[in-house]
PDB file of C-alpha atoms in Angstrom:
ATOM      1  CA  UNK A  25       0.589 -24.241  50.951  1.00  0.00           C
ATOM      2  CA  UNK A  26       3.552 -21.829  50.727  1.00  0.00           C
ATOM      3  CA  UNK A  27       1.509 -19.866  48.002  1.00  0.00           C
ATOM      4  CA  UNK A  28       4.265 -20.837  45.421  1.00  0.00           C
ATOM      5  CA  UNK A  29       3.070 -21.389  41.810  1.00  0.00           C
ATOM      6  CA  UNK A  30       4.121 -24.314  39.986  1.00  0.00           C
ATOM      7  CA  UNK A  31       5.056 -23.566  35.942  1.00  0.00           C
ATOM      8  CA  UNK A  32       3.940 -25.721  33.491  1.00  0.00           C
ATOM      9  CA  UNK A  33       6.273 -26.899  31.111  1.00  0.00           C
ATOM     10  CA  UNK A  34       5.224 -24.327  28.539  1.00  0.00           C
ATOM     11  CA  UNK A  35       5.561 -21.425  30.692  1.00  0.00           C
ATOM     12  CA  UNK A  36       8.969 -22.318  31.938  1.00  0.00           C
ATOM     13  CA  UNK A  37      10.009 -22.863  28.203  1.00  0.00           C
ATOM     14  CA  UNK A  38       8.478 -19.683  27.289  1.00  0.00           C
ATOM     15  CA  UNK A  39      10.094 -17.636  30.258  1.00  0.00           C
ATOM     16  CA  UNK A  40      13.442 -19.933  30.183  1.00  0.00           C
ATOM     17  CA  UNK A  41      14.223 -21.333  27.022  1.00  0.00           C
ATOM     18  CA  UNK A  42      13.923 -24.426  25.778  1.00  0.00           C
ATOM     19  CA  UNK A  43      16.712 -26.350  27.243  1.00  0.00           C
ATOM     20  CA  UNK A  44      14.623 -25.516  30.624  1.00  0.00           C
ATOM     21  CA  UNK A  45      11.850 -26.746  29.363  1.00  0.00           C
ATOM     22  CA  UNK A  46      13.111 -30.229  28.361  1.00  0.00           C
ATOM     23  CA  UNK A  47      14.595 -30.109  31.884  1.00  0.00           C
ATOM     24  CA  UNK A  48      11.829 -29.786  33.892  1.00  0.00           C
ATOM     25  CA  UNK A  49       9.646 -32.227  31.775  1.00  0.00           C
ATOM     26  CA  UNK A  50      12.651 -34.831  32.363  1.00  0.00           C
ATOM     27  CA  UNK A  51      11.214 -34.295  36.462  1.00  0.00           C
ATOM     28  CA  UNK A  52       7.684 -35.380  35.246  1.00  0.00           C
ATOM     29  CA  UNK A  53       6.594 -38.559  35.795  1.00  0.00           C
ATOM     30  CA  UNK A  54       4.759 -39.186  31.959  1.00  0.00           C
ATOM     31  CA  UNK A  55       6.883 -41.506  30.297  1.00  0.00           C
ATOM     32  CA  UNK A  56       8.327 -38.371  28.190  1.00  0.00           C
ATOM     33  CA  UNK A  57       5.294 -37.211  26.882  1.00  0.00           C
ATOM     34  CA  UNK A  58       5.473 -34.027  27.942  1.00  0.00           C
ATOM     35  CA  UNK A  59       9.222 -33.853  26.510  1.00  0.00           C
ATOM     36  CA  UNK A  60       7.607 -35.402  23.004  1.00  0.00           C
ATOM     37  CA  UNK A  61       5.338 -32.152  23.181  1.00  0.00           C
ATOM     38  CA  UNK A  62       7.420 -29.444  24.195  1.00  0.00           C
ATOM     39  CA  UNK A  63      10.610 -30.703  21.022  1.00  0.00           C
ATOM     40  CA  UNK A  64       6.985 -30.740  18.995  1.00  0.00           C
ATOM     41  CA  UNK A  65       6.289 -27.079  19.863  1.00  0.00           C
ATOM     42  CA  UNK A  66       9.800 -25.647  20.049  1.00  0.00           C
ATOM     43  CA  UNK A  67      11.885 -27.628  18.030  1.00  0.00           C
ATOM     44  CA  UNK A  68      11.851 -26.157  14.684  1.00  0.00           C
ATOM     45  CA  UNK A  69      12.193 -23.048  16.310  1.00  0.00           C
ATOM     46  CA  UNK A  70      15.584 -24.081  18.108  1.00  0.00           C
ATOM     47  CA  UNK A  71      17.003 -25.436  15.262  1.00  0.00           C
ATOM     48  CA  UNK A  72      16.009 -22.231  13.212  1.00  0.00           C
ATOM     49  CA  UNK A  73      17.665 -20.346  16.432  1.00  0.00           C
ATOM     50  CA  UNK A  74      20.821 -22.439  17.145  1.00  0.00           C
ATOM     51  CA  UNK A  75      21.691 -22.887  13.474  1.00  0.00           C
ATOM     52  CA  UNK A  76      22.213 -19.511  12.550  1.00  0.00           C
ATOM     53  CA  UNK A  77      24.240 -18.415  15.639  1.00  0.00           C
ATOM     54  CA  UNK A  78      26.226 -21.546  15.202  1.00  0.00           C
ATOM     55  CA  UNK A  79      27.231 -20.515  11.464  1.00  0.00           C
ATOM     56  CA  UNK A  80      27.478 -16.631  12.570  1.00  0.00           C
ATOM     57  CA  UNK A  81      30.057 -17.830  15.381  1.00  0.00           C
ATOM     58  CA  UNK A  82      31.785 -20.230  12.687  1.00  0.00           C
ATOM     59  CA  UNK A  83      32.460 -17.600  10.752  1.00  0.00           C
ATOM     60  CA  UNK A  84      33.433 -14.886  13.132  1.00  0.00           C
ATOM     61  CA  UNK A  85      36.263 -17.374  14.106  1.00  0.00           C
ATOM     62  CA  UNK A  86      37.110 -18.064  10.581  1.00  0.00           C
ATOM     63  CA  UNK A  87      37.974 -15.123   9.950  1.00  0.00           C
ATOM     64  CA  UNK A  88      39.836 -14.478  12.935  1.00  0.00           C
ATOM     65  CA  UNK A  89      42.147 -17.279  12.590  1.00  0.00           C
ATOM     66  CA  UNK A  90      42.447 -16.015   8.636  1.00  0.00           C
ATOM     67  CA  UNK A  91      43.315 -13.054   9.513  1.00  0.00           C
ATOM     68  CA  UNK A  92      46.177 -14.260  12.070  1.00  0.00           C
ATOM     69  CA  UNK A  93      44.630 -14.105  15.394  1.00  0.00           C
ATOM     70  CA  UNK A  94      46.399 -16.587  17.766  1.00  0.00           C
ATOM     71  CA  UNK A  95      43.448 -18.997  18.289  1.00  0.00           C
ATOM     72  CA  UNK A  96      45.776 -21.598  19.726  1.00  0.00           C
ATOM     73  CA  UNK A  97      46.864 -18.851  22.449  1.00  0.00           C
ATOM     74  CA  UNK A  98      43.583 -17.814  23.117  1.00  0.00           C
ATOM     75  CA  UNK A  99      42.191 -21.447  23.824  1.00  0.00           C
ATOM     76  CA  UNK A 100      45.259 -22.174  26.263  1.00  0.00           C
ATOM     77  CA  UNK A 101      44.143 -19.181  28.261  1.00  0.00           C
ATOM     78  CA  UNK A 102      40.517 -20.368  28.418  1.00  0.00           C
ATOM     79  CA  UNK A 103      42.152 -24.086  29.512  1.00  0.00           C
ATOM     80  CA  UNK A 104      41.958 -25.855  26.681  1.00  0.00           C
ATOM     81  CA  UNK A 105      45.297 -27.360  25.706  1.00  0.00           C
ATOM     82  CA  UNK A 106      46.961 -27.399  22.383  1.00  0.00           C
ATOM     83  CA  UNK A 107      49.819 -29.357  21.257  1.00  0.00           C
ATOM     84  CA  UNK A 108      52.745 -28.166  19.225  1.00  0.00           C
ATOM     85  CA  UNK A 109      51.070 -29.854  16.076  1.00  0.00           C
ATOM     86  CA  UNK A 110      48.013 -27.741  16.186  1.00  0.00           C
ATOM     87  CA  UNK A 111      50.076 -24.899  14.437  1.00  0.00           C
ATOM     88  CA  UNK A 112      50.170 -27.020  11.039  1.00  0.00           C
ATOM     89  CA  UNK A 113      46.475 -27.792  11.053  1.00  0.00           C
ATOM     90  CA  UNK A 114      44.531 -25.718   8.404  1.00  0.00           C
ATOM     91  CA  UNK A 115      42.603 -22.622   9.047  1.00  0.00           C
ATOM     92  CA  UNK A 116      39.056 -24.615   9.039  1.00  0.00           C
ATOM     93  CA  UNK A 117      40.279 -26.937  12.096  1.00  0.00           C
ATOM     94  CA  UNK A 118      41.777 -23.840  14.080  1.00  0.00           C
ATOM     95  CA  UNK A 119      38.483 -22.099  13.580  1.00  0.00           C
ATOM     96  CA  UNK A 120      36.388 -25.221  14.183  1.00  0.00           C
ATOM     97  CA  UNK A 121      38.083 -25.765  17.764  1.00  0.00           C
ATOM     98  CA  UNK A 122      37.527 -21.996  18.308  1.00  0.00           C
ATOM     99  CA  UNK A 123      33.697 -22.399  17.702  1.00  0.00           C
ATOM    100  CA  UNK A 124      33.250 -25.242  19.927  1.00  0.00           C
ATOM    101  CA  UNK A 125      35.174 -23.798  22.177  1.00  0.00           C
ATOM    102  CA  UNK A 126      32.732 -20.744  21.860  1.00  0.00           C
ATOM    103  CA  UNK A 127      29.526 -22.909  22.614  1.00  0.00           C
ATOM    104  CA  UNK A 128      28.714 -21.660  26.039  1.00  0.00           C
ATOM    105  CA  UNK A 129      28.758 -17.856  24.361  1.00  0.00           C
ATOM    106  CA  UNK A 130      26.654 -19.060  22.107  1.00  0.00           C
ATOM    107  CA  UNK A 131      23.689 -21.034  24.607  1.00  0.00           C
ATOM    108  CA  UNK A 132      22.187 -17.978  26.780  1.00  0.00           C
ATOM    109  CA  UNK A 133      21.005 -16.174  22.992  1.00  0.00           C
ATOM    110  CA  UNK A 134      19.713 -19.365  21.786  1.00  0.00           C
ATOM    111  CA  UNK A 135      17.671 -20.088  25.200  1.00  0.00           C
ATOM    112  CA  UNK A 136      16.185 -16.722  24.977  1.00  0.00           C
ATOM    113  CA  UNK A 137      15.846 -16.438  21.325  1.00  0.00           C
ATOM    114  CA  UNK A 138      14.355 -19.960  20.878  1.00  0.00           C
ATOM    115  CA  UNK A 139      10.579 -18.854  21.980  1.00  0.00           C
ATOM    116  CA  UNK A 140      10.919 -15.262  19.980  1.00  0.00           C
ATOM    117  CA  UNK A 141      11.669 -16.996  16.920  1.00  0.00           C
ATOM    118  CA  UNK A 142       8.991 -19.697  17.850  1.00  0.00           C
ATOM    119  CA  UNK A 143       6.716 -16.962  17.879  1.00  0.00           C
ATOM    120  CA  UNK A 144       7.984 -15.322  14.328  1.00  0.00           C
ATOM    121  CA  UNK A 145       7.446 -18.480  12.547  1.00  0.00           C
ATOM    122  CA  UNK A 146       4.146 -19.069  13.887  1.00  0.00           C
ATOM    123  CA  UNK A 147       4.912 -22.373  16.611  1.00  0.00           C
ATOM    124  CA  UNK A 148       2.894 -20.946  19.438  1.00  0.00           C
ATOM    125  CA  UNK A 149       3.362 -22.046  22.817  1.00  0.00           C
ATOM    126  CA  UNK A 150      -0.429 -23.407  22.460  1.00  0.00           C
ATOM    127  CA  UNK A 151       0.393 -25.265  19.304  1.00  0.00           C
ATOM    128  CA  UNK A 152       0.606 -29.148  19.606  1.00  0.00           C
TER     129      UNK A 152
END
């Protein structure tokens, strides 16, 4: 014995995020249960996480590209190409690529925040 302690699901959710969670209960061999559990426990919490940062970051970018930021330039510097046409797309499309584009900003807060908010709203860890 090495003297290393093995997590349970709910403490690696609780210290990692959800997404972490689901992960390691993917390794276990219970036919998902412990996946079933752990979306049971956290996953009104991650929606009422993710959801708001997605519409905050929607937004942001809205009104970026409204106000005449060069989303199209700023997405070929991050890699992700853009074609001459993407200048007569509307403001909601521009804005829409710029949030996806945004999604790994957005997935650390919403890993750490997930179990907080779980918390707030009263879904305990211990909670089936």
């Amino acid at each position: 014995k090495l003297g290393l302690l093995k997590k349970t699901v709910e403490e690696t959710t609780e210290q990692y995020g959800l997404e972490a969670g689901l992960f390691q209960s993917m390794k276990k061999n219970d036919a998902g249960q412990s996946a079933k559990d752990l979306l049971a426990k956290y996953g009104v919490a991650y929606l009422a996480t993710s959801i708001p940062l997605a519409l905050v970051s929607f937004a942001i970018c809205f009104v970026l590209v409204d106000s005449g930021v060069d989303i199209a330039g700023l997405l070929k510097n991050i890699g992700i190409e853009v074609s001459d046409s993407s200048e007569k797309v509307g403001t909601f499309a521009l804005a829409y690529a710029a949030h996806k584009a945004a999604s790994p900003i957005r997935f650390p807060p919403t890993v750490l925040l997930t179990p907080v908010v779980a918390k707030l709203i009263g879904k305990e860890p211990n909670e089936a």
